Coordinates of N, CA and C in Angstrom, one line a residue:
X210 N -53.4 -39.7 76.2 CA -53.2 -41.0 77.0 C -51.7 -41.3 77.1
X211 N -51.0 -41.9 78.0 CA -49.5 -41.5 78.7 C -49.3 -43.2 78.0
X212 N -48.5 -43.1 77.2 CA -47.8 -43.8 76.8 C -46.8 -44.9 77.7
X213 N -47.0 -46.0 78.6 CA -46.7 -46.5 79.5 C -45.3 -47.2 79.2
X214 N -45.2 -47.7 77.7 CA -43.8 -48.2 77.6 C -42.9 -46.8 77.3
X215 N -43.1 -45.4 77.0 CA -42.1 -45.1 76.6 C -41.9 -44.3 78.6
X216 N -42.9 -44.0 79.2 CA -42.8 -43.8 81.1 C -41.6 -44.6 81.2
X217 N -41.8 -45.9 81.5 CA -41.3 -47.0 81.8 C -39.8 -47.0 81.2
X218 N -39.2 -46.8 80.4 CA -38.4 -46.7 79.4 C -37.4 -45.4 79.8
X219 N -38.1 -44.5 79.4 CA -37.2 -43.4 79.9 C -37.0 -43.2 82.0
X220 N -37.8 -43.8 82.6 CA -37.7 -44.2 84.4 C -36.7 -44.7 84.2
X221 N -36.6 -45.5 83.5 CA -35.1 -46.8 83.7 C -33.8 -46.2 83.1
X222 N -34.1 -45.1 82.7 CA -32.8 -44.7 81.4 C -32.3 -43.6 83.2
X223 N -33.1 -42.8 83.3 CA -33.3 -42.0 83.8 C -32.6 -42.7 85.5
X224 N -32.8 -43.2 85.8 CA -32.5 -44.2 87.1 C -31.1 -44.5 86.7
X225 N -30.9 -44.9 85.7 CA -29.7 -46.0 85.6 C -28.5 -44.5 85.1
X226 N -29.0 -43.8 85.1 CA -28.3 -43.1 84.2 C -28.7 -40.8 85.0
X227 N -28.2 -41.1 86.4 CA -29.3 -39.9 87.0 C -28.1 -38.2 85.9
X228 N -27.4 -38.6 85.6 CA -26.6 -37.2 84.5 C -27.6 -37.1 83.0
X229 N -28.3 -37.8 82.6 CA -28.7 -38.3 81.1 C -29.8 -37.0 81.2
X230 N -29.3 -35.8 80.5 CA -30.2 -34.9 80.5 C -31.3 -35.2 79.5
X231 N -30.9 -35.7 78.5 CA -31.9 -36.3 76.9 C -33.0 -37.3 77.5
X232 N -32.5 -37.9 78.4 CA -33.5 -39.1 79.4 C -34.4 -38.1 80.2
X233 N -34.1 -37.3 81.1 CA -34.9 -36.4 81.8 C -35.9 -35.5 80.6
X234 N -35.8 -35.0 79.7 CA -36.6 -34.6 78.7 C -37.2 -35.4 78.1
X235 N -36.5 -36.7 77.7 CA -37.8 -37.1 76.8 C -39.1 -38.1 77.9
X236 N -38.5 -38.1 78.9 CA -39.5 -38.6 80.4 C -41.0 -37.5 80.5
X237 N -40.3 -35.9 80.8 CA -40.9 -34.8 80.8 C -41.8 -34.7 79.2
X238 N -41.3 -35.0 78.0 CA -42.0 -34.7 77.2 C -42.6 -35.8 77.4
X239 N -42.7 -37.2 77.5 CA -43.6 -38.3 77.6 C -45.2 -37.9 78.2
X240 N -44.8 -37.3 79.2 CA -46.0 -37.0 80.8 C -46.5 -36.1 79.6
X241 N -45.9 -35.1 79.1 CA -46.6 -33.7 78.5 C -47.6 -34.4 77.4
X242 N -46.7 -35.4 77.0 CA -47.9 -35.8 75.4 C -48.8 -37.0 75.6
X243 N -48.7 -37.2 76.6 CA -49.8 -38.2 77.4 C -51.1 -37.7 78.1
X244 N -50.5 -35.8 78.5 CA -51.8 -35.4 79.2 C -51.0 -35.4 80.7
X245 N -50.4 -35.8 81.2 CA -49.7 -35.6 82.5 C -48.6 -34.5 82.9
X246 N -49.5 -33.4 83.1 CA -48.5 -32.3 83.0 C -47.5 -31.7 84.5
X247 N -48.3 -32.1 85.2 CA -47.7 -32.5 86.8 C -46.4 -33.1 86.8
X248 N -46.7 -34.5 86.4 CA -45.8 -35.3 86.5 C -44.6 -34.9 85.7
X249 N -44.6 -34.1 84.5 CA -43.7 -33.6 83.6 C -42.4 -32.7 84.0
X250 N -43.0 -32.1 85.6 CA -42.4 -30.7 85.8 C -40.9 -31.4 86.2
X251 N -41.0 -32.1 87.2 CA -40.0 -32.5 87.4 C -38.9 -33.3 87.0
X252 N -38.9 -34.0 85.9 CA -37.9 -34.4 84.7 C -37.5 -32.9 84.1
X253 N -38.4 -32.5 83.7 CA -38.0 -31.2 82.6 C -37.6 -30.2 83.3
X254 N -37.4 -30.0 84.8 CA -37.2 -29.0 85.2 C -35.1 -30.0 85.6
X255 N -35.1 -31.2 86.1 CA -34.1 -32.2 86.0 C -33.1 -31.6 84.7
X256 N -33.9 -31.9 84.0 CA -33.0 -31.6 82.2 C -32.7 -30.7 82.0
X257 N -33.4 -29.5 82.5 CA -32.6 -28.1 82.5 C -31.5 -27.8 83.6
X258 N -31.5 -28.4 84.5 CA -30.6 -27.9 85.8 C -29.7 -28.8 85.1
X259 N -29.2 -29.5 84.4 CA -28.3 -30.4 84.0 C -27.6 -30.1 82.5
X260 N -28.7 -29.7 81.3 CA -28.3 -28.8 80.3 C -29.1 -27.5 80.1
X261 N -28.4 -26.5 80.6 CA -29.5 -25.2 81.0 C -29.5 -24.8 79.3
X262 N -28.9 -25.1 78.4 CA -29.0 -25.3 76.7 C -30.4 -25.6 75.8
X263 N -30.8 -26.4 76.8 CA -31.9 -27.2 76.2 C -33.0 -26.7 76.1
X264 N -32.8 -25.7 74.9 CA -34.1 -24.8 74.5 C -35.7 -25.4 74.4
X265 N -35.5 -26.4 73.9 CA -37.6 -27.0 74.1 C -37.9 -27.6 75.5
X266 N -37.2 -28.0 76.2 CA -37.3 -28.3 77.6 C -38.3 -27.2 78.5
X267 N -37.4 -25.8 78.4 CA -38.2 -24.3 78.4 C -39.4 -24.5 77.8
X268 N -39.8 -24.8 77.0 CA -41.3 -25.0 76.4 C -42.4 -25.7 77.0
X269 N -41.7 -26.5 77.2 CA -42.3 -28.2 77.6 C -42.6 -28.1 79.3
X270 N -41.5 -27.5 80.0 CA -41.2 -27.5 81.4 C -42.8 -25.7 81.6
X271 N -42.6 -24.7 80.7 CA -43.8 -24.0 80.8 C -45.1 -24.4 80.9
X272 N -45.4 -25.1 79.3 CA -46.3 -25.7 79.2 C -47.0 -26.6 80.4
X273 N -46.2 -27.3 81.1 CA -46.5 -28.0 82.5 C -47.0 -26.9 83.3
X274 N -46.1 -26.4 83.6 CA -46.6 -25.1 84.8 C -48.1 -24.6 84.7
X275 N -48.1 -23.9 83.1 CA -49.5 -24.1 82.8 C -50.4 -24.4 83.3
X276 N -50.4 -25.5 83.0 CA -51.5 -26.5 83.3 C -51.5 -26.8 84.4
X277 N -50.5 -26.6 85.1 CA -50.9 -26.9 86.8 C -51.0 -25.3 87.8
X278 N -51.4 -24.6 86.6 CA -51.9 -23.2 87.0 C -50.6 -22.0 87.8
X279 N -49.5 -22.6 87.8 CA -48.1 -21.7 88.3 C -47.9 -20.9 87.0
X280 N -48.7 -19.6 86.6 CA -48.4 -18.7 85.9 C -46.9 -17.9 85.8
X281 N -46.8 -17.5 87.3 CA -45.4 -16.8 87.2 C -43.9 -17.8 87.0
X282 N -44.2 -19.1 87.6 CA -43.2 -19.8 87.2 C -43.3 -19.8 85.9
X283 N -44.0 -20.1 85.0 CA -44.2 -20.4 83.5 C -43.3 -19.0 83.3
X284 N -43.9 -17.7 83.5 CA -43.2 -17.0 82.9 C -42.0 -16.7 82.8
X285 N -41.3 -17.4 84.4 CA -39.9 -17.0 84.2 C -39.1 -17.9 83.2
X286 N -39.6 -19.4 83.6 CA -38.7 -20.2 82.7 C -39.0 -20.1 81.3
X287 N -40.0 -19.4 80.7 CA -40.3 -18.4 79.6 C -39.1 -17.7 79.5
X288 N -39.0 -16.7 79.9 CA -38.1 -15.7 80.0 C -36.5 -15.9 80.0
X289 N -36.3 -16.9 80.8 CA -34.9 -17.7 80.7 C -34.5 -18.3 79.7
X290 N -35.9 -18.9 79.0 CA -35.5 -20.3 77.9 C -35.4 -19.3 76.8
X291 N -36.2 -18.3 76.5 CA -36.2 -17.7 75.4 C -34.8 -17.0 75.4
X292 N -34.1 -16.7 76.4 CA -33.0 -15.7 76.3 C -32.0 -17.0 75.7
X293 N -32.1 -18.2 76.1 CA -31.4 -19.0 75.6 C -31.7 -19.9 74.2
X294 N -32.2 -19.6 73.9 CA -32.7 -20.4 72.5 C -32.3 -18.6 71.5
X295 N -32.6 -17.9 72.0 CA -31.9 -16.7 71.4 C -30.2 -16.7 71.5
X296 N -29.9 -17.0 72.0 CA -28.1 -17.1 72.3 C -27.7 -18.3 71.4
X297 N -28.4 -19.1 71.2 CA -27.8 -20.6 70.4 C -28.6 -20.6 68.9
X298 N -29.4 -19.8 69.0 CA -29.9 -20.0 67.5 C -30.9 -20.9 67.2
X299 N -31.9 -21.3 68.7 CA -33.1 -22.2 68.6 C -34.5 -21.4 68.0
X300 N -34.6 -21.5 66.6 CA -35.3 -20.1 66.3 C -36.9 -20.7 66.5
X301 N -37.1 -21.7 66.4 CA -38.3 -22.7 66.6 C -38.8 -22.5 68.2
X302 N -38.0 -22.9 68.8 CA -38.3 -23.1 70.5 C -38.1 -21.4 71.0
X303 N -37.7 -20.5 70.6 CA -37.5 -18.9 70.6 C -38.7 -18.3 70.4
X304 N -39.6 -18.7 69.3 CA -40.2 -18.5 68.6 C -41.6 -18.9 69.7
X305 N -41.6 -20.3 70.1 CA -42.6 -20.6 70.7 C -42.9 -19.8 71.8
X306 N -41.4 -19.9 72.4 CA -41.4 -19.0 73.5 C -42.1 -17.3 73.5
X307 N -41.6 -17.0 73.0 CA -42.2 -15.6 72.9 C -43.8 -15.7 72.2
X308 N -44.0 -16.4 71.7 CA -45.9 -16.5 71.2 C -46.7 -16.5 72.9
X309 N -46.0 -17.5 73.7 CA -46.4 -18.1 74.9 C -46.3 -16.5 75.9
X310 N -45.3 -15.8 75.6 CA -45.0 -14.9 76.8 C -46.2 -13.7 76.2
X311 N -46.2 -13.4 75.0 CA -47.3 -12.6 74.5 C -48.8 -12.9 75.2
X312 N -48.9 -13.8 74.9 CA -50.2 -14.6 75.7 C -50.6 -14.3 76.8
X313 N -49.2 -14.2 77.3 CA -49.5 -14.0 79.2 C -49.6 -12.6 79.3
X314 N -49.0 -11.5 78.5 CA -49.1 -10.1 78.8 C -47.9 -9.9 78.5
X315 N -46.6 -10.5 78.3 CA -45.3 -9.8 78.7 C -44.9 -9.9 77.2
X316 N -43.7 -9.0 77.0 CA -43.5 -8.4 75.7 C -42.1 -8.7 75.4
X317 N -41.5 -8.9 74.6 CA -40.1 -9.3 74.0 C -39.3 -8.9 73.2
X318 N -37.9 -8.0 72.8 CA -38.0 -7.6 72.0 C -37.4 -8.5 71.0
X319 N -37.6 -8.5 69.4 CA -37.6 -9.7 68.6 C -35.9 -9.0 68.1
X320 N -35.6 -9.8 68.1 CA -33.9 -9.6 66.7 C -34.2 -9.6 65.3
X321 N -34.0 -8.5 64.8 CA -34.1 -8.5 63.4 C -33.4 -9.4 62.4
X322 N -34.0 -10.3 61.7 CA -33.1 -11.1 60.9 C -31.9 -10.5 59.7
X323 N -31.0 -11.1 59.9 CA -30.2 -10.5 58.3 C -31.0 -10.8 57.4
X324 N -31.1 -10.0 56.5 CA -31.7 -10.1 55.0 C -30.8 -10.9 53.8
X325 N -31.6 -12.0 53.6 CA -30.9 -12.7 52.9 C -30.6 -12.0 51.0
X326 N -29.8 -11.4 51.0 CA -29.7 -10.6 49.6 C -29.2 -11.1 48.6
X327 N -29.3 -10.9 47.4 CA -29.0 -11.8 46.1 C -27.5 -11.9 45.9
X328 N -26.7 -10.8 46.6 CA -25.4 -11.1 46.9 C -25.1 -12.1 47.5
X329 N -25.4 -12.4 48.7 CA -25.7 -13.0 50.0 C -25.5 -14.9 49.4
X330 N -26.7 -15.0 48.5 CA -27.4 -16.2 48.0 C -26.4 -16.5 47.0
X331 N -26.3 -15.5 46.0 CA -25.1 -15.9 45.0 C -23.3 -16.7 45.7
X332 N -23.7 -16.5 46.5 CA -22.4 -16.9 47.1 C -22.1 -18.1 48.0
X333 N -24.1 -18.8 48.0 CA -23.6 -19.9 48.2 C -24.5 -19.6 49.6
X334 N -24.8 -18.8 50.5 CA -26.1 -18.8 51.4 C -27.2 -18.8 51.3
X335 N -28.0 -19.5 52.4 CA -29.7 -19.5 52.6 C -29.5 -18.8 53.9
X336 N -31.1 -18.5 54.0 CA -31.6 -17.8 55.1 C -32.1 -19.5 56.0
X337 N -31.1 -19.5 57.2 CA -31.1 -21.1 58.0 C -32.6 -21.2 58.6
X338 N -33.5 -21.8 58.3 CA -34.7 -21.5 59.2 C -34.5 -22.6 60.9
X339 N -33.1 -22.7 61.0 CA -32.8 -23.1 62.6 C -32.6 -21.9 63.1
X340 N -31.6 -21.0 62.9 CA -30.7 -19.8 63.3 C -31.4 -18.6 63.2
X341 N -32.4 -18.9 62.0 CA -32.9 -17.5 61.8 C -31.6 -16.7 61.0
X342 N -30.6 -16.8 60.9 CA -29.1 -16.1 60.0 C -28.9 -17.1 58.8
X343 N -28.1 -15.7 58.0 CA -28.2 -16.0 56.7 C -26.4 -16.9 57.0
X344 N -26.7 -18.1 56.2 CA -25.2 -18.9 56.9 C -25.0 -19.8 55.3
X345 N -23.7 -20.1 55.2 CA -23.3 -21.3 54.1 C -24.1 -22.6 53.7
X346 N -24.6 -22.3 53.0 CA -25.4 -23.7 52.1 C -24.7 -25.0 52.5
X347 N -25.0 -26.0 52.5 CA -24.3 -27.1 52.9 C -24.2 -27.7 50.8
X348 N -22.7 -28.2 50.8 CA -22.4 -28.4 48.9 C -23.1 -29.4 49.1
X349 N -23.8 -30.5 49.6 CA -25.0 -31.5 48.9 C -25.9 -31.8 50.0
X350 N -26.8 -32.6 49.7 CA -27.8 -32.9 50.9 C -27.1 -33.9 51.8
X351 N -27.6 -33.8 53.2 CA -27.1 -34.9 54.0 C -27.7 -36.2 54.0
X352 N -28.0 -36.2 53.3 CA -28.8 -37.8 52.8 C -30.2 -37.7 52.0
X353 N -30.6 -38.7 52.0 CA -31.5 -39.3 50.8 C -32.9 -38.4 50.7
X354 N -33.5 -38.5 50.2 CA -35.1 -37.9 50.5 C -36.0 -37.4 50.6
X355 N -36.8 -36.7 51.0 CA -37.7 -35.5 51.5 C -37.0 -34.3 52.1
X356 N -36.7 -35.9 53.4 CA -36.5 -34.9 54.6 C -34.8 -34.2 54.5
X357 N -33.9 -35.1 53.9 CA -32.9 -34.5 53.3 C -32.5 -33.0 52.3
X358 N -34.0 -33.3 51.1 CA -33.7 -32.0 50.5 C -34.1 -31.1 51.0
X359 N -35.4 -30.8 52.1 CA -35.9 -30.0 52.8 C -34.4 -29.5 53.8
X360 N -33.8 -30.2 54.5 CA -32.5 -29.7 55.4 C -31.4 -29.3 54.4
X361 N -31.4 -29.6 53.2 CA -30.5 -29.1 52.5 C -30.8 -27.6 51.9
X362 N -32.0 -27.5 51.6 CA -32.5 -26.1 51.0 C -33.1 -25.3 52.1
X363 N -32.7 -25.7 53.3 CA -33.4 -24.9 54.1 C -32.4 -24.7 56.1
X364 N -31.6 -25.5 55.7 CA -30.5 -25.2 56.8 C -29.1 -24.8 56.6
X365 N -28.3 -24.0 56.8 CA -27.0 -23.6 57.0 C -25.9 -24.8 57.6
X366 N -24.7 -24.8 57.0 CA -24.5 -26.1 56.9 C -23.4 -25.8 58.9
X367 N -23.3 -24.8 59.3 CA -22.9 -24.7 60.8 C -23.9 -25.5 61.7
X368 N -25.6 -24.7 61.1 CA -26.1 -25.6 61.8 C -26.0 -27.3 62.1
X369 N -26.1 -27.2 60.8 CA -26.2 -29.2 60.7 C -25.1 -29.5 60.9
X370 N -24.1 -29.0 61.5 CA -22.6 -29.5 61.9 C -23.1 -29.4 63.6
X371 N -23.8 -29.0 64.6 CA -24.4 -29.1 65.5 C -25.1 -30.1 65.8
X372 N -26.1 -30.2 64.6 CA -27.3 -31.3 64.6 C -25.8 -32.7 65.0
X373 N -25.2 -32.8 64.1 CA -24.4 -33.9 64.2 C -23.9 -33.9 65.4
X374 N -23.3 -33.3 65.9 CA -22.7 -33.6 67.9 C -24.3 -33.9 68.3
X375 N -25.1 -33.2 68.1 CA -26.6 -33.3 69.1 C -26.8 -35.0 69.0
X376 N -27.3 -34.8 67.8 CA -28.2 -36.2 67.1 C -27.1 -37.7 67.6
X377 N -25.6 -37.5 67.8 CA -24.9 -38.6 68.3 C -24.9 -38.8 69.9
X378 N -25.2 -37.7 70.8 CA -25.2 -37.5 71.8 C -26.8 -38.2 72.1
X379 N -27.6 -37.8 71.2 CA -29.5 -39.0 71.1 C -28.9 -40.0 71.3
X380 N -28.4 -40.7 70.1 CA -28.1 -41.7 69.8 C -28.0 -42.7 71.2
X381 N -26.9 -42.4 71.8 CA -26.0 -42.7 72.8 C -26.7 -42.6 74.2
X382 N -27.4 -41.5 74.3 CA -28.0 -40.9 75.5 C -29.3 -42.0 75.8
X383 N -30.1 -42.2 74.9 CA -31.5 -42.2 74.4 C -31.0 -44.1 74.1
X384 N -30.0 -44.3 73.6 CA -29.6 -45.9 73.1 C -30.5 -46.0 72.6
X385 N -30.8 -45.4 71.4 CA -31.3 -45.6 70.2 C -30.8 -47.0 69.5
X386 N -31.3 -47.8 69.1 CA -30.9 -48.3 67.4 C -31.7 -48.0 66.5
X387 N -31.0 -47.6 65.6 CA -31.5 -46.8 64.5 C -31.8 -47.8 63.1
X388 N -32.0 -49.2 63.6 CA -32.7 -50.1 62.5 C -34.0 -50.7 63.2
X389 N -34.5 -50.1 64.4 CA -35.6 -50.5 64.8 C -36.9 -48.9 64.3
X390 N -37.7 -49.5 63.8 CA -38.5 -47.8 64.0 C -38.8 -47.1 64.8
X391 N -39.0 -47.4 65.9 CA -39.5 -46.8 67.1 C -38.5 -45.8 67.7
X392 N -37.0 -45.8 67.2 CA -35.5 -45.5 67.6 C -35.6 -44.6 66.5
X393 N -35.7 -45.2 65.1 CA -36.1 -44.2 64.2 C -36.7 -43.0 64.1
X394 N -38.0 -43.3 64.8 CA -39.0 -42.5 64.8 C -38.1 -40.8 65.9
X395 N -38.1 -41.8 66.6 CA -37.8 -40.9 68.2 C -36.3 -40.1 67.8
X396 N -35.3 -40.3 66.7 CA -34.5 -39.8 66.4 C -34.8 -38.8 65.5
X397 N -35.8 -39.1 64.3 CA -36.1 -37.8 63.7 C -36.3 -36.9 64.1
X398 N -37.7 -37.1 65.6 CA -38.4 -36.3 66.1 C -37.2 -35.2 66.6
X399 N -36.3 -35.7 67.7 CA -35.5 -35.0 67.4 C -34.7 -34.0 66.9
X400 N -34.1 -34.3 65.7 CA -33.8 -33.7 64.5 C -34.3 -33.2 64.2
X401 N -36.0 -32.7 63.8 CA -36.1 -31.7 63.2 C -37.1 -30.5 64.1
X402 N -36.8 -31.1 65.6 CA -37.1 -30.0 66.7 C -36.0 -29.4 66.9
X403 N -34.4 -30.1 67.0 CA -33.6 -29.1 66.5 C -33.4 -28.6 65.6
X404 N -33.6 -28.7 64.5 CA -33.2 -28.2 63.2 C -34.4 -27.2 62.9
X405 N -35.5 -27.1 63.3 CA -36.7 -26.1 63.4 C -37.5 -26.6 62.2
X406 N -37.8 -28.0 62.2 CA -38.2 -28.3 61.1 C -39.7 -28.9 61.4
X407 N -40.4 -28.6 62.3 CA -41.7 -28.9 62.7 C -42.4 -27.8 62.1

């Protein structure tokens, strides 16, 4: 069922605002998680001509095509998004991607991960489950929590030096406030689609 205040919400962000690639996505993911996958194509296909970066967009913008039965479109922007979520270290939205292109017939070849070795670990690395690479521990959690110790024992701290440009660019983009929940909410979600934490 299509969520009419957050339609409504991101139309106006989106209007007032026609560069706000984060507005054109979370418009496109609105339609997608409502059941309106038509209407989705063209925000998410908006958000990518604007940040061709934007690894779940690729997902989200397929996923539409899908459903509106454009197989070969799906596959290409399959094939695009995955090359790019492989270039930035989107190992979640990479990951999707290639489950999705298997599905269809078409084959990918995977990157072998570094092996995270007791050398490796002793020195202060995890295996990033954003990156998929074995990268520098961050020296404490980034805040309080759950959801903090989970990003702390389980992200590389380059990544979450990204998340931070990302997550302030939400912020700002999205005009979040982050003492309302619904801003809250919509900022984790976020965070832990970049961070690969779904």
């Amino acid at each position: 069922m299509i969520d009419e205040i957050k339609i409504r919400q991101f139309t106006d962000l989106t209007q007032n605002d026609p560069q706000n690639d984060l507005g054109f996505f979370s418009l496109g993911r609105a339609y997608i998680d409502g059941g309106s996958p038509k209407e989705a194509i063209a925000p998410l296909m908006r958000a990518i001509s604007l940040n061709p970066s934007l690894s779940r967009a690729y997902v989200l913008l397929a996923q539409g095509q899908i459903a509106v039965g454009d197989s070969e479109g799906a596959q290409n922007t399959l094939l695009r998004g995955h090359k790019v979520a492989q270039e930035h270290g989107d190992l979640m939205p990479r990951n999707q991607m290639a489950a999705m292109l298997k599905e269809m017939g078409a084959a990918l070849p995977e990157e072998a991960p570094q092996p995270l070795t007791p050398e490796l670990s002793a020195q202060g690395n995890i295996q990033c489950r954003r990156c998929n690479r074995v990268g520098p521990k961050m020296a404490e959690r980034p805040f309080g929590g759950a959801l903090g110790t989970q990003i702390h024992e389980s992200v590389c701290g380059p990544c979450f030096q990204l998340w931070i440009r990302q997550g302030t660019k939400v912020i700002n983009e999205l005009r979040l406030n982050l003492t309302e929940p619904q801003s809250q909410d919509t900022y984790d979600q976020h965070m832990k689609e970049f961070l690969s934490l779904n």
